XYZ file of C-alpha atoms in Angstrom:
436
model
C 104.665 110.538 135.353
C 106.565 110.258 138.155
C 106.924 106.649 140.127
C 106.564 106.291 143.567
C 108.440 104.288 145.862
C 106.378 101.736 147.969
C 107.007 101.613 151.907
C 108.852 98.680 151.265
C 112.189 100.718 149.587
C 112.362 102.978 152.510
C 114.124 100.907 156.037
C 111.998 101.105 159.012
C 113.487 102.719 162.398
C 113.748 99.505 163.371
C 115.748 98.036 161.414
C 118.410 101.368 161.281
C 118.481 100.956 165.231
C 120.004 97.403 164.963
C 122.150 98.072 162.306
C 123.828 100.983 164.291
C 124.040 98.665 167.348
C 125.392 96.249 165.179
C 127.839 98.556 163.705
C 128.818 99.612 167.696
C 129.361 96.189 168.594
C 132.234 95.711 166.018
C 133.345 98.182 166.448
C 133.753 97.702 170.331
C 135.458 94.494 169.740
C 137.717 95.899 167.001
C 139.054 98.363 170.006
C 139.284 96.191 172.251
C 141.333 93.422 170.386
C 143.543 96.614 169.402
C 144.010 97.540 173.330
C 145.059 94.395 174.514
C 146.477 92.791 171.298
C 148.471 95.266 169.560
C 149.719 94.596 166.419
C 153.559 94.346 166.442
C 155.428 97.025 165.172
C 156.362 97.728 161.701
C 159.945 96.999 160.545
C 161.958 99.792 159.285
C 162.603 99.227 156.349
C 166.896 99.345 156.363
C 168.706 101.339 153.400
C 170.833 99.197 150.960
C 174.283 100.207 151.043
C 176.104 99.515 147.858
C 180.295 99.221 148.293
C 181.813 101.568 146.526
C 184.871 101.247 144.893
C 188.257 102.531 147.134
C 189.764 104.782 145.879
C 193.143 104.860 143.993
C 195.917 105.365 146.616
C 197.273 108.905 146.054
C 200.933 107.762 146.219
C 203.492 104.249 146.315
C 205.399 103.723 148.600
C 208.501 101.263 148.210
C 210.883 100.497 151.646
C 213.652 98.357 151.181
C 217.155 97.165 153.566
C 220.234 96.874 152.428
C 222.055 93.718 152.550
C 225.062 92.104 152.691
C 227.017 92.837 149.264
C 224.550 95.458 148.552
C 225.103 99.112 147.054
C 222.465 101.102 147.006
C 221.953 101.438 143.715
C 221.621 97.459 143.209
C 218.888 97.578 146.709
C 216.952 99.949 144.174
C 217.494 98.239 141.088
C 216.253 95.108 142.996
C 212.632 96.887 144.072
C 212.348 97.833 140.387
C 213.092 101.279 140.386
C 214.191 102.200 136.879
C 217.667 102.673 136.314
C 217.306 106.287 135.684
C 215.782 107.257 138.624
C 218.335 105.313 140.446
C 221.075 107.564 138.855
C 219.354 110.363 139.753
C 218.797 109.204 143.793
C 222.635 108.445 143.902
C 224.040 111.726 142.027
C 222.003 113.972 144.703
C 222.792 112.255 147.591
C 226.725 111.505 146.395
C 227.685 115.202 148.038
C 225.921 114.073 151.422
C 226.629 110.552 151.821
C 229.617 107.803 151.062
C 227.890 105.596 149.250
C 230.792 103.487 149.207
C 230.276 103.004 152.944
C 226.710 101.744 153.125
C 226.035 99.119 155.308
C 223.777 96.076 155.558
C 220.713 96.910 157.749
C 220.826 100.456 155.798
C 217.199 101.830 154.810
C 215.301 104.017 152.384
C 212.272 104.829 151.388
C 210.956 105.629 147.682
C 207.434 107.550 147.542
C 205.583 107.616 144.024
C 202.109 108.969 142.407
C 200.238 106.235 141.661
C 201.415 106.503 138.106
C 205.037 106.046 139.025
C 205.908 109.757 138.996
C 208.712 110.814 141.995
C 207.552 112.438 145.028
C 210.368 112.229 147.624
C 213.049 109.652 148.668
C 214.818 108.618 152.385
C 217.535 107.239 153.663
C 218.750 106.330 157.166
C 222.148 104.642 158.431
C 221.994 105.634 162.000
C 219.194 106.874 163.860
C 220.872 110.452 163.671
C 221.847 110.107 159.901
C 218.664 110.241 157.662
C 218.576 112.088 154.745
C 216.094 113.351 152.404
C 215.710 114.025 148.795
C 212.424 116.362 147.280
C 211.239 118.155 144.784
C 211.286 121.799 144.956
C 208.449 124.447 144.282
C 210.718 124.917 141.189
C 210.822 121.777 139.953
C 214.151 121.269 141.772
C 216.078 118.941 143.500
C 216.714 119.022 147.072
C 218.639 117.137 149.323
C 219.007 117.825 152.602
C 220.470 116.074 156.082
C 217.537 116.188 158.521
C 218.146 117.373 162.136
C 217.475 115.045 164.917
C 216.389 115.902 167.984
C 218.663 113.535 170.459
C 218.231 113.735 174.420
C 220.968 113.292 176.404
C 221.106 111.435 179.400
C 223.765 110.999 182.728
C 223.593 106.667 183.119
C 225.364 105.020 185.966
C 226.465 101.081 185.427
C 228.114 99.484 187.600
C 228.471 95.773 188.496
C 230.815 92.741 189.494
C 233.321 90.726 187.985
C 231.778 87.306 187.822
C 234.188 86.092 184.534
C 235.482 88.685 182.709
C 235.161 92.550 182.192
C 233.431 92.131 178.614
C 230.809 88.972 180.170
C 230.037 91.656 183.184
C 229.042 94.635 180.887
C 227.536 92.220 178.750
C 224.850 91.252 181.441
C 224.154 94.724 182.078
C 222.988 95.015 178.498
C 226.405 97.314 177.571
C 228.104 97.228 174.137
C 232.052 95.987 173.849
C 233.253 100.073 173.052
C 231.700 101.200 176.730
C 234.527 98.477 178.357
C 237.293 99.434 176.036
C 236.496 103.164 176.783
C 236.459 102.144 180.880
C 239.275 99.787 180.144
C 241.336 103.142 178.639
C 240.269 105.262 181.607
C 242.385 102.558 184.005
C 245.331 101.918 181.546
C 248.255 103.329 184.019
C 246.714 101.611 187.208
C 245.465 97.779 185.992
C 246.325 95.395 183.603
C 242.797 94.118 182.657
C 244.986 91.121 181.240
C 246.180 89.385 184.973
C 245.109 91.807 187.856
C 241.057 91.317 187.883
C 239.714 88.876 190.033
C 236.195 87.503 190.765
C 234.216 89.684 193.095
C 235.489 92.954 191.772
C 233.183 95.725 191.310
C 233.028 98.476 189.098
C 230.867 101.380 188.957
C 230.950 104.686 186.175
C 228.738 107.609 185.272
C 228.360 107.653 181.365
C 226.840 110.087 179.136
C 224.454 108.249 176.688
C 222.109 109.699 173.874
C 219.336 108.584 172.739
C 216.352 109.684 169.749
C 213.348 108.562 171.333
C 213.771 105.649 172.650
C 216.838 104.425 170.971
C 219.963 104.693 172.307
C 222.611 105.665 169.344
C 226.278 106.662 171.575
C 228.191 106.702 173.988
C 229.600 109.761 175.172
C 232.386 110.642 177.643
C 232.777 108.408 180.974
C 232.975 111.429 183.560
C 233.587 109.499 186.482
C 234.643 105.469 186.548
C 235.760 102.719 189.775
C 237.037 100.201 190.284
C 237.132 98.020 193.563
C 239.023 95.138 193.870
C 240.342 93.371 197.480
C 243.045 95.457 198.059
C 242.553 99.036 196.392
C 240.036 101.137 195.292
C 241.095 103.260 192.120
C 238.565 106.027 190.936
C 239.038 108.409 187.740
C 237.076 111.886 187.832
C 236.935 113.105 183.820
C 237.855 117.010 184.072
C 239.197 119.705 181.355
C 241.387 122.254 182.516
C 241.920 125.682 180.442
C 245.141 125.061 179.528
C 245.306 122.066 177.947
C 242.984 118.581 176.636
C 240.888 116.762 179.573
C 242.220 114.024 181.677
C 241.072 111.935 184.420
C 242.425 112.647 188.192
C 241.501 111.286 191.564
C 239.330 113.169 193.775
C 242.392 114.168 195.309
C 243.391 116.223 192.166
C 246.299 112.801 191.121
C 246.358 112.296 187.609
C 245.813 108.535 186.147
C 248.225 109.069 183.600
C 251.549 107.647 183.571
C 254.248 107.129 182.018
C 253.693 103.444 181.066
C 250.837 101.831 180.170
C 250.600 98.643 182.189
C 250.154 96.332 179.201
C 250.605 97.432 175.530
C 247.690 94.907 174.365
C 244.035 95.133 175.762
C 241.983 92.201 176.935
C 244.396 89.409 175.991
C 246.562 86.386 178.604
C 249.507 85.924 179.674
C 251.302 82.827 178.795
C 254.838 83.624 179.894
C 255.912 85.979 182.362
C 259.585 87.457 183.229
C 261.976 84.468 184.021
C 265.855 84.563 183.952
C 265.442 80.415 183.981
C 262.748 78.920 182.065
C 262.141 76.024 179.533
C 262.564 77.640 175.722
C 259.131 75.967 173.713
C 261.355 75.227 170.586
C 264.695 75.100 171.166
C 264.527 73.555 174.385
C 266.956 74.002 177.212
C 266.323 76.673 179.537
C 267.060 79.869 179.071
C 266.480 83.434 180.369
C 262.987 85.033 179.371
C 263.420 88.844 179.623
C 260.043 89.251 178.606
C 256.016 88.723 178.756
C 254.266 86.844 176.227
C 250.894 88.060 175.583
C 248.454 85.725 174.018
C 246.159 87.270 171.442
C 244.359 86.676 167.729
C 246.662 87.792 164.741
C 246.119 91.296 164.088
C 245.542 92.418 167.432
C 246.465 95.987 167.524
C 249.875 96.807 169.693
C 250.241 99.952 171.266
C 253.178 102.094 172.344
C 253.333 102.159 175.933
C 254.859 105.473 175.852
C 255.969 108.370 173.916
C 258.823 107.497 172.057
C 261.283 107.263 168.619
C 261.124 103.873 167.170
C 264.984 102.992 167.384
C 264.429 99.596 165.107
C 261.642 97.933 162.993
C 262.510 94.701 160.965
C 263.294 91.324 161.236
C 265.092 90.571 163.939
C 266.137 86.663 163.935
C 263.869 84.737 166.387
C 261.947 87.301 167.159
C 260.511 88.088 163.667
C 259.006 90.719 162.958
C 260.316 93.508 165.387
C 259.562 97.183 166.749
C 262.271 98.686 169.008
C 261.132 102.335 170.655
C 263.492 104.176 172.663
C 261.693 106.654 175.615
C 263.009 109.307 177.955
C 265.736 108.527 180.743
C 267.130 105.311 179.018
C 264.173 103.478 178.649
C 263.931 101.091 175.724
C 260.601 98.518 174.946
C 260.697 95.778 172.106
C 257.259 94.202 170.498
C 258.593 90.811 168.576
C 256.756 88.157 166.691
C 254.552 91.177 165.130
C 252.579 89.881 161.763
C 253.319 93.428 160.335
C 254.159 97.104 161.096
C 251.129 99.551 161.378
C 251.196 102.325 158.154
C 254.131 105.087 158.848
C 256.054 102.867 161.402
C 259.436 103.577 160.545
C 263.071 104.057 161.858
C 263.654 107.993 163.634
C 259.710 107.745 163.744
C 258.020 109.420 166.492
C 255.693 107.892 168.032
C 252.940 108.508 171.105
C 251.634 106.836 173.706
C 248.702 104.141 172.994
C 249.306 104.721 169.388
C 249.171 101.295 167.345
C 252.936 100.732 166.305
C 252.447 97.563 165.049
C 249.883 93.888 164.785
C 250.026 90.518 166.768
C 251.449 87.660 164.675
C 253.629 84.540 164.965
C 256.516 85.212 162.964
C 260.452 84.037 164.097
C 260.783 81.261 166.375
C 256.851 81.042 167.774
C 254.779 78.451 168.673
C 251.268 80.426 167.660
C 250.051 83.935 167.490
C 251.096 86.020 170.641
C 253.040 89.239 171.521
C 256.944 89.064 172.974
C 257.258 92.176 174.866
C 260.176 93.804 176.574
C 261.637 96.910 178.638
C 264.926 97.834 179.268
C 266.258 100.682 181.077
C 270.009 101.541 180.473
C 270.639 98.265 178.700
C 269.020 96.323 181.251
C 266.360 94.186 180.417
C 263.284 94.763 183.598
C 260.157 93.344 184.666
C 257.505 95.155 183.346
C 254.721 94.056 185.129
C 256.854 95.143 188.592
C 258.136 98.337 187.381
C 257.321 101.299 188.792
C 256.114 104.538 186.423
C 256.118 107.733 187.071
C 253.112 109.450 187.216
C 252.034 112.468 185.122
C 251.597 115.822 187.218
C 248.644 116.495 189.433
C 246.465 119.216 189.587
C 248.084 122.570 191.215
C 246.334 123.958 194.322
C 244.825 127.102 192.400
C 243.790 124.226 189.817
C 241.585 122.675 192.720
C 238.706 124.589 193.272
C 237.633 124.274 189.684
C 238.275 120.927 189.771
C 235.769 120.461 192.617
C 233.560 122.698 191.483
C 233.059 121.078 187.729
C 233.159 117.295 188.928
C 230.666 117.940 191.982
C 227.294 117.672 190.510
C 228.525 114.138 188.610
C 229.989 113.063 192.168
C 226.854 114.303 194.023
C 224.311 112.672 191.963
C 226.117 109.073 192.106
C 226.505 109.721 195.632
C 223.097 110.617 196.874
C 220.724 109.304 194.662
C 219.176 105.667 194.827
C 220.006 102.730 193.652
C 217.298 101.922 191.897
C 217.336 105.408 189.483
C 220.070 105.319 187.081
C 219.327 107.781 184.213
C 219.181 111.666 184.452
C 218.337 113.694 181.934
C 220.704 116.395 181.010
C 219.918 118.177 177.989
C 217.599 118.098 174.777
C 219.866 118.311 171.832
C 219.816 118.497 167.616
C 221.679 115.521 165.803
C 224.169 118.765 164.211
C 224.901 119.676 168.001
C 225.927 115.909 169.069
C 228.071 115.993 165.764
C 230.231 119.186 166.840
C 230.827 118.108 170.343
């Protein structure tokens, strides 16, 4: 028999229509708190990131310098390179380098597998001289010179004698060979020892090269001045077909003569030509047929001219002594020398600026310096007064290529400003700079 349910288990309409008006209400507020109150957002969640372990560097790589006393075998030994593979480094590159002519500030370059295995080696001792060492496809070993590319440049520098020629290029930022090579250039014409004075100027056009950034050489000086109160001397470089280049005036003159002015560069005079003056040791006076040149022992002496060296030996108060005898009865003497430069020797020939001999103090001297003399038929002269011939000038049909080959260096110092000094010439290869 089936229950049934009283009226009481089953909700009046009444009561259902409050409960949905109930249910509306919340439900109204729940929007409404929703609307103006929103909830703030949600933070996303970030991923963990776990470090990983680097990873193992594919190769090593060991630089080193050498230093003073170094070879470079010991600069490798000293980075821990084992001895064999140092052997093996210095047989390959024996054929390609002296490696009895390293110098400090020298570097290379060792690169090795992480487990010490070779993978290539370098080594540089000028900015044009690197060279390389690999391993072939074959298992090989190669060495090789690399080829540089060099760029090289037209540079003018010029300024004024405030002290000396060496403290003015030394301001401009110049090295000591750039003043010797000018110095050369004006041999016949000044003695940089007495003639320059402050307020000189000098100007020049010099070829420079450079990798990069980095200058490496000088070349040639093609055109060099020199202004001083009373003359202005200039020297245009120029190579004619039959024979070595030379330096002329514009006017086609050559520079060369047959004397050099002084047979020492860069050194004082602490004695001129006298016939009456008072002898340092012996005392008295007595004639001085000479110039005494002050200068550091072992100061090279040149030759002042072509020549046969007539004497070389001691020669009493004079010391050591080199006699050379020159064309139309000209004679020079170099005394107080500390010794004879290799091959110096009586019926020697000899040329002109070649080194004949080295400054000393030997004989009757008072300190290192350089007793020079010239006689001319048995006649002791003044060599700072006398007068040398001059080589031969350029002929007239010799002209027009002379003009036409120093132009563009003459033009471009003339016309361009001050303020630009370089020009770019020509883009070169380290093996090309070597062959010029």
């Amino acid at each position: 028999m089936i229950a049934e349910k009283s009226n009481r288990d089953i909700p009046s309409s009444k009561k259902i229509r409050s409960s949905l008006i109930l249910l509306a209400v919340l439900l109204g507020v729940v929007f409404v708190f929703i609307k103006f109150y929103p909830l703030p957002p949600l933070e996303k969640t970030q991923p963990v990131k776990t470090q990983e372990a680097p990873p193992l560097p594919r190769e090593r790589v060991i630089a080193g310098k050498i230093v003073k006393r170094d070879t470079l075998s010991s600069a490798l030994r000293s980075q821990n390179i084992s001895a064999e593979l140092v052997e093996f480094i210095c047989r390959q590159l024996k054929p390609l380098v002296n490696l009895r002519r390293v110098k400090p500030g020298d570097t290379f370059e060792v690169r090795l597998t992480a487990e010490g295995k070779f993978l290539g080696f370098s080594f540089q001792s000028s900015p044009i001289d690197v060279y390389q060492l690999s391993i072939g496809p074959s298992g090989e070993w190669v060495a090789k010179k690399l080829d540089i590319p060099v760029e090289k440049y037209w540079a003018r520098v010029s300024g004024e004698i405030t002290g000396s020629l060496f403290e003015a290029m030394d301001k401009l930022g110049e090295q000591d060979q750039l003043v010797l090579d000018f110095a050369e250039i004006f041999a016949w014409e000044i003695d940089f020892n007495t003639e320059p004075q402050l307020g000189d100027r000098f100007q020049m056009v010099v070829e420079k090269y450079y990798t990069g950034n980095t200058f490496f050489k000088y070349g040639r000086i093609l055109y060099g001045e020199y202004q001083s109160a009373s003359k202005k001397i200039q020297g245009i470089y120029h190579k004619t077909s039959a024979g070595p280049g030379d330096y002329y005036t514009p006017q086609g003159h050559s520079l060369r003569k047959g004397f050099l002015r002084s047979p020492l560069q860069f050194t004082r005079i602490t004695s001129g030509y006298s016939k009456s003056r008072k002898h340092p040791i012996l005392g008295g006076y007595r004639p001085h047929y000479g110039i005494d040149y002050a200068a550091p022992t072992g100061t090279p002496v040149l030759a002042i001219a072509d020549g046969t060296v007539a004497a070389c030996g001691w020669k009493g108060g004079y010391g050591k002594q080199v006699t050379l005898k020159h064309v139309k009865g000209y004679q020079s003497m170099y005394g107080h020398l500390s010794r004879f430069a290799p091959g110096i020797r009586i019926g020697k020939s000899v040329y002109q600026k070649q080194q004949i001999g080295y400054v000393g103090s030997t004989g009757l001297s008072t300190g290192p310096h350089l007793d020079f003399r010239l006689l001319k038929n048995g006649v002791f002269r003044n060599p700072l007064k006398e007068i040398s011939p001059r080589a031969s000038s350029l002929k007239k049909d010799q002209m027009n290529r002379f003009v036409e080959t120093t132009n563009p260096v003459v033009r471009w110092l003339q016309e361009t400003p001050p303020a630009i000094n370089y020009r770019k010439v020509a883009s070169l290869t380290s093996k090309e700079v070597e062959k010029q």
